[in-house]
């Protein structure tokens, strides 16, 4: 496949978005929650940890942003915030072709690997299976109600 590099306003170094990733870009007014970008990133991390737990995967945070299963990153997080309005967000590896990551050093962190829900569970986990679990975890973590149009 072909690979395009695009400069964006999100935080963090190089990342990858592609098939098999659940990409979630919430647009929130942090003024309605807490006016803290660090708080928001931590809440996103907790949301993903809850999502992984629903799959029986023990995930955690580390000094490096994102969510990890052991020493392997399962979810990248990079956000932008202007006037307390958030953009960008998270990318949870579901059944991503992991060979894409051979081309980059994810988020500029050396010596760490990447993983996915599928790799951790030893079975195919499509994004469709992860979406309702992520949305449920999000509504719990942010204490909100999702309205579907």
PDB file of C-alpha atoms in Angstrom, residues 19 29 48 63:
ATOM      1  CA  UNK A  19      -7.843   0.254   8.282  1.00  0.00           C
ATOM      2  CA  UNK A  29     -16.073  22.108  25.203  1.00  0.00           C
ATOM      3  CA  UNK A  48      -9.694   3.152  26.560  1.00  0.00           C
ATOM      4  CA  UNK A  63       4.794   8.071  31.379  1.00  0.00           C
TER       5      UNK A  63
END
